Amino acid sequence: MKCIKVLLPLLLLATPALAQQGMSAVTVTTNPDGSQEYSLTLQVLALMTALSFLPAVVIMMTSFTRIIVVLSILRQALGLQQSPSNQVLIGISLFLSFFIMAPVLDRVNAEALQPYLAEDIGSREALARAELPIRDFMLAQTRVKDLDTFLNIADVQVNNEAEVPLRVLIPAFVTSELKTAFQIGFMLFLPFLVIDLVVASILMAMGMMMLSPMLISLPFKLMLFVLVDGWNLIMGTLATSFGLGAP
């Protein structure tokens, strides 16, 4: 996938040791007795360290957090505990995140990765160029209040958004994403809550207090969700909430 082909080389750019030439992956040392010892160099260690940050980058610096939280709230609102399963929700969130982040990754590929692969720029400059599109994306989704809160906590003074360090921007971005996700989830929960209240009131009026209202309301909630083409609305709302499709 194109997005993965862009992300993996960027992780390599984040480690200056990987950009050095002539560094072998495995070092062979010959002992005085003629035996040989094999050891991994810093290149492999840096590579494994960079790859270990991939899940954190995907979750905390992209649209993944908002999407997975909204889908989890939707599942709870429908009253479905295991369907769709966690694997399905994570898969949907991951590929929808790739779709939403495609313009950002295209900029990273054009402005940083391709010039670096062509050896027109060094690894440090490529990393600095790759940071700009991701920073612009996070700043566009971060609330000013959240950004100011973490700037005050870190005791950092900035004159403009370009001076905000990543150690402040990332937690502010995650906080804003969680708030937006809960706002969307609240709006999703309301119609299903109304159905639960109506069904519970009808059962109470009929004296059927031993029958679970959730069991009766579940088919009606599923029918409502299907009739309004819920999945299309949810996916479209999530995509447009990040500015996709805006003029």
Short mmCIF file of C-alpha atoms in Angstrom, two decimals, residues 60-202:
data_model
loop_
_atom_site.label_atom_id
_atom_site.label_comp_id
_atom_site.label_asym_id
_atom_site.label_seq_id
_atom_site.Cartn_x
_atom_site.Cartn_y
_atom_site.Cartn_z
CA MET A 60 -1.54 9.43 18.22
CA MET A 61 -0.59 11.57 15.19
CA THR A 62 -3.30 10.65 12.68
CA SER A 63 -7.09 10.50 12.50
CA PHE A 64 -7.13 6.99 13.99
CA THR A 65 -8.05 8.03 17.55
CA ARG A 66 -11.19 9.94 16.60
CA ILE A 67 -12.42 7.18 14.30
CA ILE A 68 -11.93 4.25 16.69
CA VAL A 69 -13.57 6.12 19.60
CA VAL A 70 -16.62 7.06 17.51
CA LEU A 71 -17.04 3.52 16.21
CA SER A 72 -16.74 2.10 19.72
CA ILE A 73 -19.42 4.49 21.01
CA LEU A 74 -21.62 3.57 18.05
CA ARG A 75 -21.36 -0.11 18.93
CA GLN A 76 -22.34 0.64 22.52
CA ALA A 77 -25.26 2.80 21.38
CA LEU A 78 -26.60 -0.01 19.21
CA GLY A 79 -26.39 -2.37 22.17
CA LEU A 80 -24.03 -4.75 20.37
CA GLN A 81 -21.24 -5.95 22.63
CA GLN A 82 -19.18 -8.00 20.18
CA SER A 83 -20.39 -7.07 16.71
CA PRO A 84 -18.59 -5.62 14.87
CA SER A 85 -15.62 -7.20 16.63
CA ASN A 86 -12.64 -5.23 17.85
CA GLN A 87 -10.57 -6.52 14.94
CA VAL A 88 -13.15 -5.24 12.45
CA LEU A 89 -13.37 -1.82 14.12
CA ILE A 90 -9.58 -1.47 14.20
CA GLY A 91 -9.34 -2.51 10.54
CA ILE A 92 -12.01 -0.01 9.52
CA SER A 93 -10.32 2.74 11.54
CA LEU A 94 -6.90 1.95 10.10
CA PHE A 95 -7.90 2.02 6.43
CA LEU A 96 -10.20 5.01 6.87
CA SER A 97 -7.25 6.77 8.52
CA PHE A 98 -5.10 5.98 5.48
CA PHE A 99 -7.84 7.45 3.29
CA ILE A 100 -8.08 10.64 5.37
CA MET A 101 -4.31 11.02 5.72
CA ALA A 102 -3.63 10.43 2.01
CA PRO A 103 -3.21 14.16 1.15
CA VAL A 104 -0.77 14.58 4.04
CA LEU A 105 1.23 11.49 3.05
CA ASP A 106 1.29 12.65 -0.56
CA ARG A 107 2.88 15.92 0.56
CA VAL A 108 5.40 14.06 2.68
CA ASN A 109 6.24 11.80 -0.22
CA ALA A 110 6.65 14.66 -2.70
CA GLU A 111 8.45 17.15 -0.45
CA ALA A 112 10.62 14.89 1.72
CA LEU A 113 10.81 11.23 0.75
CA GLN A 114 11.38 11.48 -2.99
CA PRO A 115 14.09 14.21 -2.75
CA TYR A 116 15.81 12.13 -0.06
CA LEU A 117 15.72 8.96 -2.16
CA ALA A 118 17.10 10.98 -5.07
CA GLU A 119 19.91 12.13 -2.75
CA ASP A 120 19.03 15.78 -3.32
CA ILE A 121 18.73 16.42 0.43
CA GLY A 122 20.12 14.86 3.59
CA SER A 123 18.28 12.87 6.22
CA ARG A 124 17.93 15.78 8.66
CA GLU A 125 16.44 18.10 6.05
CA ALA A 126 14.15 15.32 4.83
CA LEU A 127 12.91 14.74 8.36
CA ALA A 128 12.29 18.47 8.83
CA ARG A 129 10.34 18.62 5.56
CA ALA A 130 8.31 15.52 6.49
CA GLU A 131 7.36 17.09 9.80
CA LEU A 132 5.70 20.14 8.23
CA PRO A 133 2.65 18.44 6.58
CA ILE A 134 2.00 16.34 9.69
CA ARG A 135 2.33 19.43 11.89
CA ASP A 136 -0.09 21.37 9.66
CA PHE A 137 -2.62 18.52 9.89
CA MET A 138 -2.42 18.33 13.69
CA LEU A 139 -2.59 22.11 14.12
CA ALA A 140 -5.72 22.26 11.93
CA GLN A 141 -7.46 19.73 14.21
CA THR A 142 -6.21 21.08 17.55
CA ARG A 143 -8.29 23.50 19.59
CA VAL A 144 -6.61 26.70 20.71
CA LYS A 145 -7.71 26.08 24.31
CA ASP A 146 -6.06 22.66 24.40
CA LEU A 147 -2.90 24.04 22.82
CA ASP A 148 -2.73 26.89 25.33
CA THR A 149 -3.25 24.46 28.21
CA PHE A 150 -0.25 22.32 27.31
CA LEU A 151 1.86 25.37 26.48
CA ASN A 152 1.18 26.68 29.98
CA ILE A 153 1.91 23.30 31.57
CA ALA A 154 5.21 23.03 29.67
CA ASP A 155 5.96 26.71 30.38
CA VAL A 156 6.69 27.34 26.71
CA GLN A 157 6.29 30.73 25.07
CA VAL A 158 5.68 30.87 21.30
CA ASN A 159 5.00 33.73 18.92
CA ASN A 160 3.18 31.67 16.29
CA GLU A 161 1.95 28.14 15.64
CA ALA A 162 5.09 27.23 13.70
CA GLU A 163 7.13 27.51 16.92
CA VAL A 164 5.00 25.01 18.87
CA PRO A 165 7.21 21.99 19.73
CA LEU A 166 5.93 18.51 18.96
CA ARG A 167 6.09 17.51 22.62
CA VAL A 168 3.34 20.08 23.22
CA LEU A 169 1.45 19.71 19.95
CA ILE A 170 0.94 15.94 20.12
CA PRO A 171 -0.83 15.79 23.54
CA ALA A 172 -2.89 18.86 22.63
CA PHE A 173 -3.89 17.19 19.36
CA VAL A 174 -4.88 13.94 21.12
CA THR A 175 -6.94 15.87 23.69
CA SER A 176 -8.80 17.71 20.94
CA GLU A 177 -9.40 14.47 19.05
CA LEU A 178 -10.91 12.82 22.12
CA LYS A 179 -13.24 15.77 22.71
CA THR A 180 -14.38 15.81 19.08
CA ALA A 181 -14.91 12.04 19.14
CA PHE A 182 -17.08 12.26 22.24
CA GLN A 183 -19.11 15.09 20.71
CA ILE A 184 -19.81 13.00 17.60
CA GLY A 185 -20.53 9.96 19.78
CA PHE A 186 -23.05 11.92 21.85
CA MET A 187 -24.97 12.92 18.74
CA LEU A 188 -24.97 9.28 17.61
CA PHE A 189 -26.21 8.05 20.97
CA LEU A 190 -29.30 10.28 21.16
CA PRO A 191 -31.63 8.57 18.62
CA PHE A 192 -30.83 5.12 19.99
CA LEU A 193 -31.39 6.37 23.55
CA VAL A 194 -34.84 7.61 22.53
CA ILE A 195 -35.71 4.17 21.18
CA ASP A 196 -34.55 2.56 24.44
CA LEU A 197 -36.69 4.97 26.49
CA VAL A 198 -39.79 4.39 24.35
CA VAL A 199 -39.45 0.60 24.49
CA ALA A 200 -38.80 0.66 28.25
CA SER A 201 -41.87 2.86 28.83
CA ILE A 202 -44.10 0.57 26.73
#
